[in-house]
Amino acid sequence: MDPEGNPIVIGRFSGAIDLGGGPIVAQDGSASYLAKFDRDGKHLWSRSFGLSLAGGQHVAHGPGGGLFVGGSYFQNLDFGGGPLPQSNGGLGLARFDGGTGDHVWSKGFGDQYVKELEYVAVDGQGAVLISGTLGGTADFGGGPVGDAISGNAVYVAKLDADGNHAFTLYIDDGRASLAAGGLAADAEGNVAIAGTFDQSFNLDPTSAPPLVSKGGRDIFFAKVGPKGGLLWQKAFGNSLYDAASQVAFDAAGDVFLAGMFQGSVDFGGGPLVALGTKPNFFVAKFDPAGNHLYSRGFGDSELQEVASLAVDPAGNAVVTGTFLGSIDFDGAVLESQGTKEDRNGYLSGGDIFIAKLGLDGKHLFSRQIGDPDMQMGTGVALGPKGEVFAVGGFRGTVDFGGGPVTTRGDADGYLVKLDP
């Protein structure tokens, strides 16, 4: 989302796609697209990258018109400035002109053992931050971090608007148990980081004792300053599965955390208890010092996943994701029409949910979107007046509020705008 409320969308496609500016053809079977629309959904510009970014694809807009795109890739990748030097794959980061979509600069990081670039954020000064899970080594500009046998570690790297290195945090517990689970930056340059661990976690062993898992997969949640110095860190969890998926700041510097949990988890306001044995999802809010303000759990005995979190100018939180069964938002019950899980327990026939929570975490509005086929909510962003823009993918026929829409192929993407 740019400051004027124009949405920017990134995704993958095969064959050809027309986003409003004419067909774009995937030359190598599949490709990634980047497109900008105005507040009414009119196409402004779009472009593609010759080879699809593998895994996650992420985009963030900053002050001064900087538009940053990041992701991981397995082969050659060219954002528009020539192929990145990591021909066997790695992590890719590029800056584009948000007004025109023109390439400004691009960089590649890592080696063939690199895992994922999973989060991109921009702070108030226009610096870009990236985070993900790392195996192998990568040099973000401050010297190599990691090794080929360390397994899963978490990195956070900050570069200025011109791509110059500012700092790198490399977090490794020595047991290959870490995974990234959220990244956000506020106007002053402070950074919130989240993820999961199953043994111990310590962002800065020189200034803080380690956080120790209660068993299973627990959540780590931390805040660092503009130069990467630790401000505080916390852990949440139990002996079951708990995972962070998104973090966000509001204008006052309060920080939000969203993710999934099983069993009973206390974020500081008393235990949240999941219904059934499958993961429910949570949204929690903390003040700038890390003190608990509210925490809410949602779900039933079926599977629910929260994928994206955004905060509007008034401090209200909006979340989207995918669910089976039902979700009760303070008496506003959403019912999924889909009923499918695949054999690995992932959602393959769930519906989309979009919900807005007030300053105290209470329900303001919620929407279910879907049919018996597969729909997924993957991203949400908010306009300057609190307008809700949501993206994801779907199969079948779905009514987003403007009449039924049917997929033209196996699966299509969507961009929908809702009133505040």
Tab-separated table of C-alpha atoms in Angstrom:
chain	number	residue	atom	x	y	z
A	1	MET	CA	0.000	0.000	0.000
A	2	ASP	CA	1.399	3.414	-0.897
A	3	PRO	CA	0.693	6.522	1.242
A	4	GLU	CA	-2.170	7.561	-1.055
A	5	GLY	CA	-3.968	4.248	-0.551
A	6	ASN	CA	-3.083	2.604	-3.866
A	7	PRO	CA	-2.607	-1.164	-3.428
A	8	ILE	CA	0.427	-3.051	-4.740
A	9	VAL	CA	0.134	-6.796	-5.351
A	10	ILE	CA	2.747	-9.489	-5.925
A	11	GLY	CA	2.131	-13.087	-6.935
A	12	ARG	CA	2.992	-15.998	-9.205
A	13	PHE	CA	1.397	-17.167	-12.437
A	14	SER	CA	1.830	-19.657	-15.254
A	15	GLY	CA	0.899	-19.175	-18.895
A	16	ALA	CA	-0.335	-15.613	-19.326
A	17	ILE	CA	-2.053	-13.066	-17.111
A	18	ASP	CA	-3.690	-9.698	-17.842
A	19	LEU	CA	-3.774	-7.415	-14.817
A	20	GLY	CA	-5.278	-4.552	-16.786
A	21	GLY	CA	-2.326	-3.389	-18.851
A	22	GLY	CA	-2.344	-6.175	-21.429
A	23	PRO	CA	-1.212	-9.815	-21.294
A	24	ILE	CA	2.006	-10.749	-19.514
A	25	VAL	CA	3.466	-14.079	-20.629
A	26	ALA	CA	5.548	-16.360	-18.405
A	27	GLN	CA	8.518	-17.170	-20.640
A	28	ASP	CA	9.836	-20.020	-18.503
A	29	GLY	CA	6.604	-21.770	-17.596
A	30	SER	CA	6.015	-19.704	-14.474
A	31	ALA	CA	6.892	-16.188	-13.392
A	32	SER	CA	6.200	-13.592	-10.728
A	33	TYR	CA	4.170	-10.433	-11.271
A	34	LEU	CA	4.180	-7.079	-9.516
A	35	ALA	CA	1.262	-4.700	-10.096
A	36	LYS	CA	-0.093	-1.426	-8.778
A	37	PHE	CA	-3.727	-0.320	-8.845
A	38	ASP	CA	-5.446	2.882	-7.807
A	39	ARG	CA	-7.897	3.064	-4.901
A	40	ASP	CA	-10.766	2.069	-7.195
A	41	GLY	CA	-8.992	-0.969	-8.625
A	42	LYS	CA	-7.861	0.621	-11.899
A	43	HIS	CA	-4.576	-0.741	-13.263
A	44	LEU	CA	-1.651	1.696	-13.022
A	45	TRP	CA	1.290	-0.501	-13.993
A	46	SER	CA	2.441	-4.103	-13.909
A	47	ARG	CA	5.597	-6.053	-14.664
A	48	SER	CA	6.918	-9.600	-14.385
A	49	PHE	CA	10.170	-11.298	-13.408
A	50	GLY	CA	11.553	-13.915	-15.796
A	51	LEU	CA	11.643	-16.725	-13.256
A	52	SER	CA	9.191	-17.112	-10.439
A	53	LEU	CA	10.375	-16.352	-6.949
A	54	ALA	CA	10.161	-19.632	-5.075
A	55	GLY	CA	8.331	-19.876	-1.785
A	56	GLY	CA	7.162	-16.556	-0.346
A	57	GLN	CA	7.044	-13.285	-2.258
A	58	HIS	CA	6.853	-10.100	-0.266
A	59	VAL	CA	6.402	-6.403	-0.983
A	60	ALA	CA	6.575	-3.271	1.179
A	61	HIS	CA	6.239	0.430	0.352
A	62	GLY	CA	8.221	3.102	2.150
A	63	PRO	CA	8.520	6.890	2.347
A	64	GLY	CA	10.037	8.586	-0.673
A	65	GLY	CA	8.359	6.240	-3.122
A	66	GLY	CA	10.571	3.218	-2.474
A	67	LEU	CA	8.912	-0.110	-3.270
A	68	PHE	CA	10.785	-3.192	-2.047
A	69	VAL	CA	10.283	-6.776	-3.203
A	70	GLY	CA	11.927	-9.838	-1.705
A	71	GLY	CA	11.816	-13.603	-1.833
A	72	SER	CA	13.841	-16.757	-2.268
A	73	TYR	CA	14.630	-18.392	-5.601
A	74	PHE	CA	16.168	-21.619	-6.895
A	75	GLN	CA	17.648	-20.557	-10.247
A	76	ASN	CA	18.658	-17.345	-12.023
A	77	LEU	CA	16.557	-14.321	-11.113
A	78	ASP	CA	16.487	-10.957	-12.888
A	79	PHE	CA	14.428	-8.159	-11.335
A	80	GLY	CA	15.294	-5.851	-14.230
A	81	GLY	CA	18.894	-4.911	-13.507
A	82	GLY	CA	20.495	-8.102	-14.815
A	83	PRO	CA	20.707	-11.620	-13.370
A	84	LEU	CA	21.596	-11.825	-9.693
A	85	PRO	CA	25.028	-13.384	-9.073
A	86	GLN	CA	23.654	-16.361	-7.129
A	87	SER	CA	22.929	-18.508	-10.199
A	88	ASN	CA	22.109	-21.565	-8.081
A	89	GLY	CA	19.508	-19.700	-6.073
A	90	GLY	CA	19.474	-17.595	-2.951
A	91	LEU	CA	17.645	-14.634	-1.463
A	92	GLY	CA	16.632	-11.756	-3.738
A	93	LEU	CA	15.800	-8.174	-2.777
A	94	ALA	CA	14.961	-5.326	-5.151
A	95	ARG	CA	13.868	-1.718	-5.006
A	96	PHE	CA	11.472	-0.318	-7.589
A	97	ASP	CA	10.081	3.150	-8.170
A	98	GLY	CA	6.634	3.009	-6.586
A	99	GLY	CA	5.240	5.522	-9.056
A	100	THR	CA	6.360	3.876	-12.284
A	101	GLY	CA	7.398	0.333	-11.371
A	102	ASP	CA	10.887	0.902	-12.798
A	103	HIS	CA	13.810	-1.076	-11.382
A	104	VAL	CA	16.144	0.952	-9.112
A	105	TRP	CA	18.491	-1.674	-7.660
A	106	SER	CA	18.554	-5.355	-6.802
A	107	LYS	CA	20.752	-7.630	-4.723
A	108	GLY	CA	21.191	-11.337	-4.133
A	109	PHE	CA	22.340	-13.030	-0.941
A	110	GLY	CA	23.237	-16.521	0.189
A	111	ASP	CA	24.399	-19.854	-1.169
A	112	GLN	CA	22.757	-23.085	-2.309
A	113	TYR	CA	21.868	-23.994	1.276
A	114	VAL	CA	19.883	-20.807	1.891
A	115	LYS	CA	16.305	-21.291	3.080
A	116	GLU	CA	13.787	-18.445	2.830
A	117	LEU	CA	13.311	-14.682	2.696
A	118	GLU	CA	9.931	-14.527	4.407
A	119	TYR	CA	9.323	-10.928	5.533
A	120	VAL	CA	10.025	-7.431	4.176
A	121	ALA	CA	9.395	-4.204	6.110
A	122	VAL	CA	10.286	-0.519	5.693
A	123	ASP	CA	10.912	1.924	8.554
A	124	GLY	CA	10.093	5.617	8.790
A	125	GLN	CA	13.413	6.654	7.239
A	126	GLY	CA	12.938	4.436	4.191
A	127	ALA	CA	15.377	1.703	5.243
A	128	VAL	CA	14.365	-1.833	4.295
A	129	LEU	CA	14.458	-4.830	6.621
A	130	ILE	CA	14.271	-8.484	5.652
A	131	SER	CA	13.932	-11.613	7.745
A	132	GLY	CA	13.662	-15.332	7.241
A	133	THR	CA	15.044	-18.751	7.988
A	134	LEU	CA	18.640	-19.450	7.020
A	135	GLY	CA	20.616	-22.616	6.395
A	136	GLY	CA	24.094	-22.201	4.950
A	137	THR	CA	25.747	-18.794	4.728
A	138	ALA	CA	24.734	-15.332	3.560
A	139	ASP	CA	26.481	-11.963	3.483
A	140	PHE	CA	24.053	-9.039	3.662
A	141	GLY	CA	26.916	-6.537	3.556
A	142	GLY	CA	28.376	-6.853	7.036
A	143	GLY	CA	30.260	-10.108	6.530
A	144	PRO	CA	29.130	-13.745	6.207
A	145	VAL	CA	26.796	-15.273	8.781
A	146	GLY	CA	25.795	-18.910	9.179
A	147	ASP	CA	27.348	-22.132	7.958
A	148	ALA	CA	26.387	-25.065	5.770
A	149	ILE	CA	25.545	-27.387	8.646
A	150	SER	CA	23.836	-25.094	11.162
A	151	GLY	CA	20.324	-26.016	10.041
A	152	ASN	CA	17.567	-23.515	10.693
A	153	ALA	CA	18.646	-20.148	12.068
A	154	VAL	CA	16.837	-16.791	11.842
A	155	TYR	CA	18.319	-13.648	10.329
A	156	VAL	CA	17.237	-10.007	10.281
A	157	ALA	CA	19.098	-7.627	7.961
A	158	LYS	CA	18.678	-3.875	7.545
A	159	LEU	CA	19.761	-1.929	4.461
A	160	ASP	CA	19.299	1.759	3.794
A	161	ALA	CA	17.146	3.012	0.925
A	162	ASP	CA	20.115	2.728	-1.456
A	163	GLY	CA	20.852	-0.872	-0.485
A	164	ASN	CA	23.809	-0.197	1.822
A	165	HIS	CA	24.171	-2.513	4.815
A	166	ALA	CA	23.144	-1.147	8.227
A	167	PHE	CA	23.069	-4.221	10.493
A	168	THR	CA	22.568	-7.980	10.516
A	169	LEU	CA	21.194	-10.077	13.364
A	170	TYR	CA	21.892	-13.808	13.173
A	171	ILE	CA	20.045	-15.961	15.707
A	172	ASP	CA	21.102	-19.594	16.047
A	173	ASP	CA	20.407	-21.873	19.002
A	174	GLY	CA	22.729	-24.566	17.664
A	175	ARG	CA	19.886	-27.061	17.393
A	176	ALA	CA	18.334	-26.170	14.017
A	177	SER	CA	15.036	-25.335	15.685
A	178	LEU	CA	14.339	-21.694	14.773
A	179	ALA	CA	11.905	-20.283	12.223
A	180	ALA	CA	11.003	-16.688	11.364
A	181	GLY	CA	7.456	-15.599	12.164
A	182	GLY	CA	7.074	-11.847	11.747
A	183	LEU	CA	8.849	-8.538	11.081
A	184	ALA	CA	7.743	-4.905	11.374
A	185	ALA	CA	9.372	-1.481	11.775
A	186	ASP	CA	7.980	1.700	13.312
A	187	ALA	CA	8.472	5.355	12.354
A	188	GLU	CA	11.497	5.716	14.671
A	189	GLY	CA	13.261	2.695	13.217
A	190	ASN	CA	12.535	0.225	16.026
A	191	VAL	CA	12.006	-3.333	14.803
A	192	ALA	CA	9.687	-6.077	16.085
A	193	ILE	CA	10.730	-9.674	15.393
A	194	ALA	CA	8.851	-12.911	16.011
A	195	GLY	CA	9.263	-16.595	15.281
A	196	THR	CA	9.278	-20.082	16.755
A	197	PHE	CA	11.816	-22.177	18.667
A	198	ASP	CA	11.815	-25.512	20.484
A	199	GLN	CA	14.850	-25.387	22.774
A	200	SER	CA	16.148	-21.963	23.790
A	201	PHE	CA	16.303	-18.482	22.291
A	202	ASN	CA	18.426	-15.429	22.990
A	203	LEU	CA	18.699	-12.439	20.699
A	204	ASP	CA	21.576	-10.946	22.735
A	205	PRO	CA	23.358	-13.318	25.141
A	206	THR	CA	25.497	-10.430	26.436
A	207	SER	CA	22.555	-8.503	27.887
A	208	ALA	CA	19.709	-10.929	28.593
A	209	PRO	CA	19.196	-14.477	29.897
A	210	PRO	CA	17.968	-17.085	27.403
A	211	LEU	CA	14.306	-17.811	26.837
A	212	VAL	CA	13.619	-21.513	27.391
A	213	SER	CA	10.907	-23.479	25.604
A	214	LYS	CA	8.199	-25.164	27.666
A	215	GLY	CA	8.282	-28.051	25.208
A	216	GLY	CA	7.048	-28.454	21.665
A	217	ARG	CA	7.263	-25.311	19.527
A	218	ASP	CA	7.084	-21.979	21.369
A	219	ILE	CA	6.956	-18.362	20.208
A	220	PHE	CA	9.738	-15.802	20.567
A	221	PHE	CA	8.875	-12.110	20.344
A	222	ALA	CA	11.420	-9.291	20.549
A	223	LYS	CA	11.981	-5.604	19.880
A	224	VAL	CA	15.294	-4.057	18.851
A	225	GLY	CA	16.322	-0.452	18.319
A	226	PRO	CA	17.279	1.298	15.053
A	227	LYS	CA	20.847	-0.054	15.295
A	228	GLY	CA	19.783	-3.592	16.186
A	229	GLY	CA	20.311	-3.400	19.952
A	230	LEU	CA	17.967	-5.540	22.048
A	231	LEU	CA	15.207	-3.637	23.879
A	232	TRP	CA	13.207	-6.624	25.161
A	233	GLN	CA	12.397	-10.242	24.354
A	234	LYS	CA	9.635	-12.617	25.430
A	235	ALA	CA	8.562	-16.219	24.965
A	236	PHE	CA	5.061	-17.711	24.899
A	237	GLY	CA	3.927	-21.301	24.655
A	238	ASN	CA	3.311	-24.674	26.232
A	239	SER	CA	4.220	-28.287	25.513
A	240	LEU	CA	2.224	-28.289	22.252
A	241	TYR	CA	2.503	-26.337	18.982
A	242	ASP	CA	2.542	-22.537	19.048
A	243	ALA	CA	3.733	-20.316	16.203
A	244	ALA	CA	3.943	-16.633	15.314
A	245	SER	CA	2.972	-15.547	11.808
A	246	GLN	CA	2.807	-11.722	11.770
A	247	VAL	CA	3.698	-8.606	13.759
A	248	ALA	CA	2.720	-4.947	13.249
A	249	PHE	CA	3.142	-1.537	14.885
A	250	ASP	CA	0.491	1.131	15.324
A	251	ALA	CA	1.121	4.888	15.192
A	252	ALA	CA	1.574	5.041	18.988
A	253	GLY	CA	4.327	2.425	18.940
A	254	ASP	CA	2.189	-0.383	20.342
A	255	VAL	CA	3.104	-3.711	18.773
A	256	PHE	CA	0.768	-6.521	17.684
A	257	LEU	CA	1.483	-10.238	17.397
A	258	ALA	CA	-0.626	-12.849	15.582
A	259	GLY	CA	-0.212	-16.583	15.151
A	260	MET	CA	-1.522	-20.045	16.007
A	261	PHE	CA	-1.663	-22.004	19.263
A	262	GLN	CA	-2.769	-25.281	20.783
A	263	GLY	CA	-3.677	-26.000	24.373
A	264	SER	CA	-3.378	-23.068	26.773
A	265	VAL	CA	-1.105	-20.038	26.276
A	266	ASP	CA	-0.789	-16.921	28.445
A	267	PHE	CA	0.397	-13.748	26.685
A	268	GLY	CA	0.155	-11.746	29.896
A	269	GLY	CA	-3.575	-11.295	30.372
A	270	GLY	CA	-4.500	-14.805	31.496
A	271	PRO	CA	-4.598	-18.125	29.627
A	272	LEU	CA	-6.132	-18.439	26.170
A	273	VAL	CA	-7.484	-21.967	25.692
A	274	ALA	CA	-7.753	-23.502	22.221
A	275	LEU	CA	-10.906	-25.441	21.426
A	276	GLY	CA	-10.150	-28.993	20.339
A	277	THR	CA	-6.749	-30.398	19.418
A	278	LYS	CA	-6.072	-28.454	16.203
A	279	PRO	CA	-4.525	-24.978	16.166
A	280	ASN	CA	-6.664	-21.910	16.847
A	281	PHE	CA	-5.350	-18.415	16.126
A	282	PHE	CA	-4.631	-15.447	18.366
A	283	VAL	CA	-4.110	-11.684	18.193
A	284	ALA	CA	-2.224	-9.948	21.017
A	285	LYS	CA	-1.291	-6.316	21.633
A	286	PHE	CA	1.577	-4.916	23.709
A	287	ASP	CA	2.719	-1.400	24.580
A	288	PRO	CA	6.110	-0.063	23.384
A	289	ALA	CA	7.813	-1.503	26.491
A	290	GLY	CA	6.377	-4.970	25.838
A	291	ASN	CA	3.636	-4.866	28.474
A	292	HIS	CA	0.475	-6.824	27.673
A	293	LEU	CA	-2.566	-4.783	26.593
A	294	TYR	CA	-4.902	-7.478	25.265
A	295	SER	CA	-4.891	-10.978	23.808
A	296	ARG	CA	-7.702	-12.825	22.057
A	297	GLY	CA	-8.034	-16.406	20.843
A	298	PHE	CA	-10.397	-17.518	18.071
A	299	GLY	CA	-11.455	-20.824	16.548
A	300	ASP	CA	-13.132	-24.146	17.233
A	301	SER	CA	-12.204	-27.830	16.958
A	302	GLU	CA	-11.263	-27.431	13.277
A	303	LEU	CA	-8.151	-25.813	11.791
A	304	GLN	CA	-7.719	-22.030	11.505
A	305	GLU	CA	-4.681	-20.138	10.214
A	306	VAL	CA	-4.029	-16.385	10.404
A	307	ALA	CA	-1.842	-15.202	7.526
A	308	SER	CA	-1.686	-11.414	7.684
A	309	LEU	CA	-2.127	-8.555	10.155
A	310	ALA	CA	-2.388	-4.798	9.619
A	311	VAL	CA	-3.222	-1.848	11.876
A	312	ASP	CA	-5.221	1.195	10.752
A	313	PRO	CA	-4.439	4.846	11.636
A	314	ALA	CA	-6.812	4.654	14.630
A	315	GLY	CA	-5.068	1.581	16.084
A	316	ASN	CA	-7.639	-1.039	15.086
A	317	ALA	CA	-6.227	-4.408	13.963
A	318	VAL	CA	-7.368	-6.253	10.828
A	319	VAL	CA	-6.499	-9.900	10.203
A	320	THR	CA	-7.111	-12.334	7.374
A	321	GLY	CA	-6.508	-16.025	6.925
A	322	THR	CA	-8.139	-19.352	6.161
A	323	PHE	CA	-10.436	-21.478	8.298
A	324	LEU	CA	-12.507	-24.609	8.589
A	325	GLY	CA	-15.415	-25.021	10.988
A	326	SER	CA	-16.505	-21.814	12.684
A	327	ILE	CA	-15.021	-18.721	14.311
A	328	ASP	CA	-16.912	-16.763	16.966
A	329	PHE	CA	-15.960	-13.079	17.006
A	330	ASP	CA	-17.878	-11.918	20.102
A	331	GLY	CA	-21.154	-13.419	18.900
A	332	ALA	CA	-20.588	-12.802	15.195
A	333	VAL	CA	-20.107	-16.426	14.088
A	334	LEU	CA	-18.511	-17.201	10.731
A	335	GLU	CA	-19.176	-20.655	9.234
A	336	SER	CA	-16.891	-22.219	6.624
A	337	GLN	CA	-18.497	-23.893	3.621
A	338	GLY	CA	-15.295	-25.834	2.967
A	339	THR	CA	-14.598	-29.025	4.896
A	340	LYS	CA	-11.306	-30.351	3.521
A	341	GLU	CA	-7.900	-30.954	5.033
A	342	ASP	CA	-5.238	-32.749	3.047
A	343	ARG	CA	-3.401	-35.764	4.414
A	344	ASN	CA	-0.714	-33.563	5.969
A	345	GLY	CA	-3.265	-31.547	7.925
A	346	TYR	CA	-3.030	-28.408	5.802
A	347	LEU	CA	-6.059	-26.460	4.671
A	348	SER	CA	-7.132	-27.460	1.167
A	349	GLY	CA	-10.811	-26.558	1.243
A	350	GLY	CA	-11.160	-23.772	3.771
A	351	ASP	CA	-12.778	-20.347	3.462
A	352	ILE	CA	-11.393	-16.830	3.833
A	353	PHE	CA	-11.957	-14.756	6.953
A	354	ILE	CA	-11.375	-11.025	7.344
A	355	ALA	CA	-11.932	-9.477	10.768
A	356	LYS	CA	-11.384	-6.114	12.433
A	357	LEU	CA	-10.720	-5.698	16.161
A	358	GLY	CA	-11.005	-2.438	18.098
A	359	LEU	CA	-8.509	-0.780	20.431
A	360	ASP	CA	-9.454	-3.206	23.211
A	361	GLY	CA	-9.513	-6.260	20.943
A	362	LYS	CA	-13.298	-6.395	20.676
A	363	HIS	CA	-14.976	-7.348	17.389
A	364	LEU	CA	-15.837	-4.501	14.994
A	365	PHE	CA	-16.613	-6.446	11.819
A	366	SER	CA	-15.921	-9.810	10.211
A	367	ARG	CA	-16.510	-11.455	6.841
A	368	GLN	CA	-16.512	-15.032	5.556
A	369	ILE	CA	-15.807	-15.535	1.845
A	370	GLY	CA	-15.895	-18.901	0.140
A	371	ASP	CA	-17.648	-21.963	-1.229
A	372	PRO	CA	-17.019	-25.723	-0.746
A	373	ASP	CA	-13.831	-25.480	-2.840
A	374	MET	CA	-10.491	-23.967	-1.765
A	375	GLN	CA	-10.074	-20.306	-0.804
A	376	MET	CA	-7.137	-18.721	1.020
A	377	GLY	CA	-6.669	-15.317	2.607
A	378	THR	CA	-2.981	-14.438	2.399
A	379	GLY	CA	-2.569	-10.675	2.784
A	380	VAL	CA	-4.235	-7.544	4.143
A	381	ALA	CA	-3.283	-3.853	4.000
A	382	LEU	CA	-5.083	-0.690	5.076
A	383	GLY	CA	-5.609	2.606	3.307
A	384	PRO	CA	-5.172	6.054	4.894
A	385	LYS	CA	-8.886	6.175	5.792
A	386	GLY	CA	-8.971	2.631	7.147
A	387	GLU	CA	-10.100	0.987	3.908
A	388	VAL	CA	-9.351	-2.740	3.914
A	389	PHE	CA	-7.550	-4.290	0.934
A	390	ALA	CA	-7.240	-8.085	1.005
A	391	VAL	CA	-5.545	-10.562	-1.338
A	392	GLY	CA	-5.350	-14.325	-1.676
A	393	GLY	CA	-6.250	-17.218	-3.932
A	394	PHE	CA	-9.372	-19.222	-4.710
A	395	ARG	CA	-10.931	-22.032	-6.683
A	396	GLY	CA	-14.573	-22.431	-7.645
A	397	THR	CA	-17.100	-19.588	-7.500
A	398	VAL	CA	-16.891	-16.920	-4.818
A	399	ASP	CA	-18.878	-13.755	-4.097
A	400	PHE	CA	-16.660	-11.064	-2.585
A	401	GLY	CA	-19.637	-8.712	-2.350
A	402	GLY	CA	-19.960	-7.525	-5.941
A	403	GLY	CA	-21.456	-10.688	-7.431
A	404	PRO	CA	-20.151	-14.214	-8.115
A	405	VAL	CA	-16.656	-14.629	-9.586
A	406	THR	CA	-15.553	-17.980	-11.076
A	407	THR	CA	-11.961	-19.083	-11.586
A	408	ARG	CA	-10.811	-19.329	-15.200
A	409	GLY	CA	-8.294	-22.084	-14.535
A	410	ASP	CA	-6.993	-24.202	-11.705
A	411	ALA	CA	-6.712	-21.354	-9.196
A	412	ASP	CA	-6.883	-17.570	-9.453
A	413	GLY	CA	-5.894	-14.647	-7.273
A	414	TYR	CA	-8.074	-11.836	-5.958
A	415	LEU	CA	-7.821	-8.251	-4.728
A	416	VAL	CA	-10.828	-6.955	-2.802
A	417	LYS	CA	-11.495	-3.602	-1.134
A	418	LEU	CA	-13.842	-3.271	1.851
A	419	ASP	CA	-15.105	-0.166	3.621
A	420	PRO	CA	-13.540	0.615	7.018
